[in-house]
Amino acid sequence: MLCGLPLCKKDNGRAQPGCYVKAAGEKVEKLSSALYEFIKANVPEEDILPEEPMCRHTTFRVGGNAQCLVRISSIRQLEKLIPHLKVVGIPYFILGNGSNLLVGDKGYKGVILQVASKMSTVTVEGDRMRAGAGLPMIQAARCALEKGLTGLEFASGIPGTLGGGVVMNAGAYGGEMSQVVEEVTVLSDEGEILTLDNAFMEFGYRTSIIKNRPFVVIETVLKLLPGDKKEILKKMEELAGKRREKQPLEYASAGSTFKRPEGYFAGKLIMDAGLRGYSVGGAMVSEKHCGFVINTGNATAADIAQVIWDVQKQVKDKFGVTLEKEVIFLGDF
């Protein structure tokens, strides 16, 4: 079946932007009635989506069904659901925009808690921006522009949410979240709300303390600098031009597939390994930028995973360099 949406037209056999592909979903086990009733007691029923195709919620546009996806709209809901899921032993995953995620074709046996548009409030006081974890990073950058604040220009083309950006210390073109985050409010799996300052976050290259702790980002305070709106806009436009020139934005992907190995560039290693255009099914190493694995229009999650694994093996065999993936694998392939 299709993922609830039609396939778009193709040109030269390749799907065009915004394309949704087949949900390769084998049916997943249904939630128990007791768990469903508990969720319904804390979340409006219209925000509870049983057996939800995850291809609707990832930028790769692939993935089988999750047992249940819950659209979160308040901290209170997280405070109720997370400790309960932990107690009853049901796996859960915090989802933003799905821009760094590959969900297996067989789906995810657990609950997806989506922190996105319903938790995306933003306020600006002076040079500080306080924003919900579900705020898109692109929107945060535009808000900073409107207020004449500089420091977030690098985020103007990153498709994830602020919460996800904080967790992985997202960055581009010399900027990263660690440079602007002042403090982060998180919820522990025990239901405790904590505020972490920048020093406690242990930011590193595409990582933070939250990657290894059972914390959920709720809100972030960013410390920016006063700037000239024209100069800020000029910088954002320059970065957008670089992205259009160098990245395969016309295809579904999860952005840069691999972390930059120390002393190397992932894309160049992949190109030098002779893997430009390497494909399995509908998944391919981008010919435009070898650091991207793309969905050419009809890929399955298994296709994409296989390309990633093959690239890792070939680069390791030829150059002795281990490519660590940025993309999170979730569920069964």
Short mmCIF file of C-alpha atoms in Angstrom, two decimals:
data_model
loop_
_atom_site.label_atom_id
_atom_site.label_comp_id
_atom_site.label_asym_id
_atom_site.label_seq_id
_atom_site.Cartn_x
_atom_site.Cartn_y
_atom_site.Cartn_z
CA MET A 1 0.00 0.00 0.00
CA LEU A 2 1.06 3.59 -0.30
CA CYS A 3 1.96 5.64 2.72
CA GLY A 4 -1.40 7.40 2.72
CA LEU A 5 -0.21 9.71 -0.05
CA PRO A 6 0.27 9.33 -3.79
CA LEU A 7 3.57 8.87 -5.51
CA CYS A 8 4.58 11.97 -7.40
CA LYS A 9 5.59 12.04 -11.02
CA LYS A 10 9.00 10.86 -12.07
CA ASP A 11 11.53 12.35 -14.44
CA ASN A 12 14.07 10.04 -16.09
CA GLY A 13 12.96 7.27 -13.75
CA ARG A 14 13.71 9.20 -10.57
CA ALA A 15 11.20 10.59 -8.13
CA GLN A 16 10.98 14.34 -7.79
CA PRO A 17 11.02 16.40 -4.59
CA GLY A 18 8.45 15.69 -1.89
CA CYS A 19 7.90 12.13 -3.03
CA TYR A 20 6.38 9.56 -0.70
CA VAL A 21 7.24 5.93 -1.35
CA LYS A 22 5.75 2.60 -0.48
CA ALA A 23 5.37 1.76 3.16
CA ALA A 24 7.11 -1.57 3.35
CA GLY A 25 5.18 -2.24 6.52
CA GLU A 26 4.51 -5.67 7.79
CA LYS A 27 1.83 -5.28 10.44
CA VAL A 28 3.17 -4.70 13.91
CA GLU A 29 1.64 -6.05 17.08
CA LYS A 30 -1.12 -3.82 18.43
CA LEU A 31 -0.77 -2.02 21.74
CA SER A 32 -2.49 -3.67 24.66
CA SER A 33 -5.87 -2.17 25.44
CA ALA A 34 -4.62 -1.20 28.92
CA LEU A 35 -1.72 0.82 27.52
CA TYR A 36 -3.93 2.44 24.89
CA GLU A 37 -6.42 3.48 27.56
CA PHE A 38 -3.64 4.91 29.71
CA ILE A 39 -2.34 6.98 26.80
CA LYS A 40 -5.89 8.10 25.94
CA ALA A 41 -6.39 9.26 29.53
CA ASN A 42 -3.48 11.68 29.10
CA VAL A 43 -3.51 12.62 25.41
CA PRO A 44 -6.42 13.64 23.14
CA GLU A 45 -7.49 10.67 21.03
CA GLU A 46 -6.87 12.56 17.77
CA ASP A 47 -3.17 12.72 18.72
CA ILE A 48 -2.89 8.94 19.18
CA LEU A 49 -2.04 7.14 15.93
CA PRO A 50 -1.92 3.33 16.27
CA GLU A 51 0.03 1.37 13.64
CA GLU A 52 1.31 4.59 12.09
CA PRO A 53 3.43 4.34 8.89
CA MET A 54 6.77 5.95 9.73
CA CYS A 55 7.43 6.87 6.11
CA ARG A 56 5.13 9.81 6.84
CA HIS A 57 7.46 11.07 9.53
CA THR A 58 11.02 10.74 8.21
CA THR A 59 12.87 12.73 5.57
CA PHE A 60 14.05 9.47 3.97
CA ARG A 61 10.33 8.79 3.24
CA VAL A 62 10.66 5.11 4.14
CA GLY A 63 9.85 2.89 7.09
CA GLY A 64 7.25 0.46 8.32
CA ASN A 65 4.63 1.02 10.99
CA ALA A 66 5.20 1.97 14.61
CA GLN A 67 2.92 0.30 17.13
CA CYS A 68 1.73 3.75 18.05
CA LEU A 69 2.74 7.35 17.43
CA VAL A 70 1.66 9.96 19.96
CA ARG A 71 1.77 13.66 19.12
CA ILE A 72 2.94 15.41 22.27
CA SER A 73 1.62 18.87 23.07
CA SER A 74 2.70 19.44 26.68
CA ILE A 75 5.36 18.68 29.24
CA ARG A 76 2.66 17.19 31.43
CA GLN A 77 1.96 14.49 28.84
CA LEU A 78 5.63 13.50 28.79
CA GLU A 79 5.74 13.49 32.59
CA LYS A 80 2.88 10.98 32.60
CA LEU A 81 3.80 8.79 29.65
CA ILE A 82 7.57 8.30 29.92
CA PRO A 83 7.72 6.93 33.50
CA HIS A 84 4.72 4.69 32.75
CA LEU A 85 6.27 3.28 29.59
CA LYS A 86 9.44 2.60 31.54
CA VAL A 87 7.55 0.79 34.30
CA VAL A 88 5.55 -1.43 31.92
CA GLY A 89 8.63 -2.16 29.79
CA ILE A 90 7.45 -0.67 26.51
CA PRO A 91 10.22 0.83 24.34
CA TYR A 92 9.74 4.43 23.29
CA PHE A 93 11.53 6.83 20.97
CA ILE A 94 11.47 10.62 20.94
CA LEU A 95 10.86 11.92 17.43
CA GLY A 96 11.17 15.44 16.06
CA ASN A 97 11.03 15.94 12.29
CA GLY A 98 12.62 12.58 11.53
CA SER A 99 15.45 14.27 9.64
CA ASN A 100 18.20 12.03 11.00
CA LEU A 101 16.33 8.73 11.24
CA LEU A 102 15.99 5.48 9.30
CA VAL A 103 13.09 3.30 10.45
CA GLY A 104 13.19 -0.34 9.37
CA ASP A 105 10.71 -1.75 6.87
CA LYS A 106 9.29 -4.09 9.53
CA GLY A 107 8.48 -1.14 11.73
CA TYR A 108 9.06 -0.30 15.37
CA LYS A 109 7.68 -2.34 18.25
CA GLY A 110 7.12 0.48 20.68
CA VAL A 111 5.70 3.97 21.10
CA ILE A 112 6.90 6.99 19.18
CA LEU A 113 6.54 10.23 21.15
CA GLN A 114 6.61 13.05 18.61
CA VAL A 115 7.79 16.37 19.99
CA ALA A 116 7.24 18.71 17.08
CA SER A 117 4.85 21.49 16.07
CA LYS A 118 2.70 21.20 19.19
CA MET A 119 5.73 22.10 21.33
CA SER A 120 7.29 24.84 19.25
CA THR A 121 6.65 28.08 21.12
CA VAL A 122 9.36 30.74 20.94
CA THR A 123 9.94 34.02 22.77
CA VAL A 124 12.80 36.50 22.49
CA GLU A 125 13.93 38.83 25.23
CA GLY A 126 16.94 40.97 24.41
CA ASP A 127 19.59 38.66 22.94
CA ARG A 128 18.10 35.44 24.37
CA MET A 129 15.71 33.12 22.58
CA ARG A 130 13.66 30.64 24.60
CA ALA A 131 12.15 27.93 22.41
CA GLY A 132 10.30 24.64 22.70
CA ALA A 133 12.07 21.49 21.58
CA GLY A 134 9.69 21.03 18.65
CA LEU A 135 10.60 24.33 16.99
CA PRO A 136 12.22 23.70 13.57
CA MET A 137 15.79 24.95 13.46
CA ILE A 138 15.02 26.75 10.21
CA GLN A 139 12.21 28.63 11.95
CA ALA A 140 14.48 29.48 14.89
CA ALA A 141 17.02 30.98 12.47
CA ARG A 142 14.30 33.04 10.77
CA CYS A 143 13.05 34.28 14.14
CA ALA A 144 16.59 35.38 15.03
CA LEU A 145 16.77 37.24 11.72
CA GLU A 146 13.49 39.04 12.42
CA LYS A 147 14.82 40.15 15.80
CA GLY A 148 18.18 41.25 14.39
CA LEU A 149 20.14 38.57 16.24
CA THR A 150 23.16 36.79 14.79
CA GLY A 151 24.63 33.39 15.59
CA LEU A 152 21.99 31.04 14.14
CA GLU A 153 22.64 31.61 10.45
CA PHE A 154 24.25 28.15 10.19
CA ALA A 155 20.93 26.57 11.23
CA SER A 156 18.90 28.21 8.49
CA GLY A 157 19.06 25.12 6.29
CA ILE A 158 19.08 22.33 8.88
CA PRO A 159 15.74 20.47 8.64
CA GLY A 160 15.56 19.09 12.19
CA THR A 161 13.94 20.43 15.34
CA LEU A 162 15.74 22.40 18.01
CA GLY A 163 15.49 19.50 20.45
CA GLY A 164 17.17 17.11 18.04
CA GLY A 165 19.73 19.75 17.13
CA VAL A 166 20.70 20.12 20.78
CA VAL A 167 20.98 16.36 21.34
CA MET A 168 23.36 15.86 18.42
CA ASN A 169 25.02 19.29 18.56
CA ALA A 170 23.91 19.90 15.00
CA GLY A 171 26.00 22.20 12.89
CA ALA A 172 26.97 23.35 9.43
CA TYR A 173 29.42 25.69 7.76
CA GLY A 174 31.47 26.36 10.88
CA GLY A 175 28.57 26.88 13.28
CA GLU A 176 27.05 24.46 15.77
CA MET A 177 24.55 24.44 18.62
CA SER A 178 27.22 24.38 21.33
CA GLN A 179 28.15 27.93 20.33
CA VAL A 180 24.70 29.36 21.08
CA VAL A 181 23.08 27.11 23.71
CA GLU A 182 22.99 28.72 27.16
CA GLU A 183 20.83 26.17 28.95
CA VAL A 184 18.62 23.18 28.21
CA THR A 185 15.56 22.02 30.13
CA VAL A 186 15.14 18.23 30.05
CA LEU A 187 12.85 15.57 31.47
CA SER A 188 14.40 12.41 32.93
CA ASP A 189 12.81 8.99 32.55
CA GLU A 190 11.85 9.27 36.22
CA GLY A 191 9.71 12.31 35.40
CA GLU A 192 12.11 14.85 36.92
CA ILE A 193 12.65 18.21 35.20
CA LEU A 194 16.27 19.40 35.15
CA THR A 195 18.02 22.46 33.77
CA LEU A 196 21.48 21.86 32.28
CA ASP A 197 23.87 24.68 31.47
CA ASN A 198 26.21 24.68 28.49
CA ALA A 199 29.18 23.34 30.45
CA PHE A 200 27.16 20.38 31.75
CA MET A 201 26.01 19.45 28.25
CA GLU A 202 29.40 17.96 27.30
CA PHE A 203 29.01 19.04 23.71
CA GLY A 204 31.28 17.37 21.17
CA TYR A 205 31.27 16.70 17.46
CA ARG A 206 27.66 15.61 16.77
CA THR A 207 27.11 14.59 20.35
CA SER A 208 26.10 15.79 23.81
CA ILE A 209 25.51 14.31 27.24
CA ILE A 210 21.87 13.75 26.27
CA LYS A 211 22.81 11.16 23.64
CA ASN A 212 23.89 8.84 26.44
CA ARG A 213 21.34 9.74 29.11
CA PRO A 214 17.58 9.05 29.33
CA PHE A 215 16.76 12.74 28.95
CA VAL A 216 14.16 14.37 26.70
CA VAL A 217 14.77 17.97 25.65
CA ILE A 218 11.79 20.17 26.51
CA GLU A 219 13.07 23.70 26.03
CA THR A 220 16.28 25.52 25.15
CA VAL A 221 17.60 29.00 25.81
CA LEU A 222 19.91 30.34 23.11
CA LYS A 223 22.30 33.24 23.70
CA LEU A 224 22.74 35.22 20.49
CA LEU A 225 24.33 38.56 19.58
CA PRO A 226 22.86 41.77 18.17
CA GLY A 227 23.49 42.03 14.44
CA ASP A 228 22.52 43.81 11.27
CA LYS A 229 19.46 42.26 9.61
CA LYS A 230 20.81 42.83 6.12
CA GLU A 231 24.11 41.13 6.96
CA ILE A 232 22.33 38.24 8.69
CA LEU A 233 20.05 37.73 5.67
CA LYS A 234 23.02 37.94 3.30
CA LYS A 235 24.82 35.20 5.25
CA MET A 236 21.74 32.99 5.25
CA GLU A 237 21.31 33.42 1.51
CA GLU A 238 24.98 32.59 0.92
CA LEU A 239 24.65 29.38 2.91
CA ALA A 240 21.43 28.47 1.09
CA GLY A 241 23.24 28.92 -2.22
CA LYS A 242 26.05 26.61 -1.09
CA ARG A 243 23.53 23.96 -0.06
CA ARG A 244 21.74 24.09 -3.41
CA GLU A 245 25.05 23.89 -5.25
CA LYS A 246 26.63 21.06 -3.28
CA GLN A 247 23.84 18.97 -1.75
CA PRO A 248 21.24 16.69 -3.41
CA LEU A 249 18.28 18.60 -2.01
CA GLU A 250 16.01 17.31 -4.77
CA TYR A 251 16.02 13.82 -3.23
CA ALA A 252 14.75 12.39 0.02
CA SER A 253 17.63 11.85 2.43
CA ALA A 254 18.69 12.35 6.03
CA GLY A 255 21.33 14.93 5.19
CA SER A 256 24.96 14.02 5.80
CA THR A 257 24.92 10.26 6.32
CA PHE A 258 28.29 9.93 8.04
CA LYS A 259 30.22 11.86 10.65
CA ARG A 260 33.43 13.49 9.53
CA PRO A 261 36.30 11.17 10.51
CA GLU A 262 39.20 12.95 12.16
CA GLY A 263 41.67 14.11 9.54
CA TYR A 264 39.42 13.21 6.60
CA PHE A 265 36.23 14.14 4.77
CA ALA A 266 33.66 11.35 4.51
CA GLY A 267 32.50 12.38 1.04
CA LYS A 268 36.00 12.35 -0.42
CA LEU A 269 36.80 8.95 1.09
CA ILE A 270 33.62 7.53 -0.40
CA MET A 271 34.34 9.09 -3.79
CA ASP A 272 37.97 7.84 -3.75
CA ALA A 273 36.67 4.37 -2.93
CA GLY A 274 34.87 4.47 -6.28
CA LEU A 275 31.39 4.56 -4.72
CA ARG A 276 29.94 7.67 -6.35
CA GLY A 277 26.52 6.58 -7.65
CA TYR A 278 26.72 3.17 -5.96
CA SER A 279 23.20 1.85 -5.51
CA VAL A 280 21.12 -0.92 -4.03
CA GLY A 281 17.51 -0.94 -5.16
CA GLY A 282 16.25 2.63 -4.91
CA ALA A 283 19.01 3.82 -2.56
CA MET A 284 22.13 5.47 -3.92
CA VAL A 285 25.29 7.30 -2.95
CA SER A 286 24.62 10.76 -4.31
CA GLU A 287 26.54 11.65 -7.44
CA LYS A 288 26.39 15.29 -6.38
CA HIS A 289 27.79 14.78 -2.88
CA CYS A 290 29.13 11.37 -1.88
CA GLY A 291 28.51 12.06 1.79
CA PHE A 292 24.76 11.70 1.18
CA VAL A 293 22.86 8.44 0.73
CA ILE A 294 19.60 9.27 -1.04
CA ASN A 295 16.25 7.71 -1.82
CA THR A 296 15.87 8.01 -5.58
CA GLY A 297 12.14 7.42 -5.30
CA ASN A 298 11.39 3.77 -4.57
CA ALA A 299 13.93 2.74 -1.94
CA THR A 300 13.16 0.59 1.06
CA ALA A 301 14.82 1.08 4.42
CA ALA A 302 16.71 -2.15 3.78
CA ASP A 303 18.12 -0.68 0.52
CA ILE A 304 19.33 2.42 2.33
CA ALA A 305 20.82 0.44 5.22
CA GLN A 306 22.65 -1.85 2.80
CA VAL A 307 24.21 1.08 0.94
CA ILE A 308 25.37 2.54 4.26
CA TRP A 309 26.87 -0.77 5.39
CA ASP A 310 28.55 -1.36 2.02
CA VAL A 311 30.07 2.12 2.06
CA GLN A 312 31.40 1.60 5.57
CA LYS A 313 32.98 -1.72 4.59
CA GLN A 314 34.56 -0.47 1.37
CA VAL A 315 36.07 2.62 2.99
CA LYS A 316 37.38 0.56 5.89
CA ASP A 317 38.88 -2.04 3.54
CA LYS A 318 40.52 0.50 1.24
CA PHE A 319 41.66 3.21 3.63
CA GLY A 320 41.46 1.70 7.11
CA VAL A 321 39.07 4.47 8.16
CA THR A 322 35.87 3.74 10.07
CA LEU A 323 32.95 5.86 8.95
CA GLU A 324 30.52 6.40 11.81
CA LYS A 325 26.99 7.02 10.66
CA GLU A 326 25.06 10.11 11.75
CA VAL A 327 21.76 8.48 10.87
CA ILE A 328 19.95 6.67 13.69
CA PHE A 329 18.65 3.18 12.85
CA LEU A 330 15.37 2.33 14.56
CA GLY A 331 13.21 -0.78 14.50
CA ASP A 332 13.47 -3.98 12.49
CA PHE A 333 14.94 -4.12 8.99
#
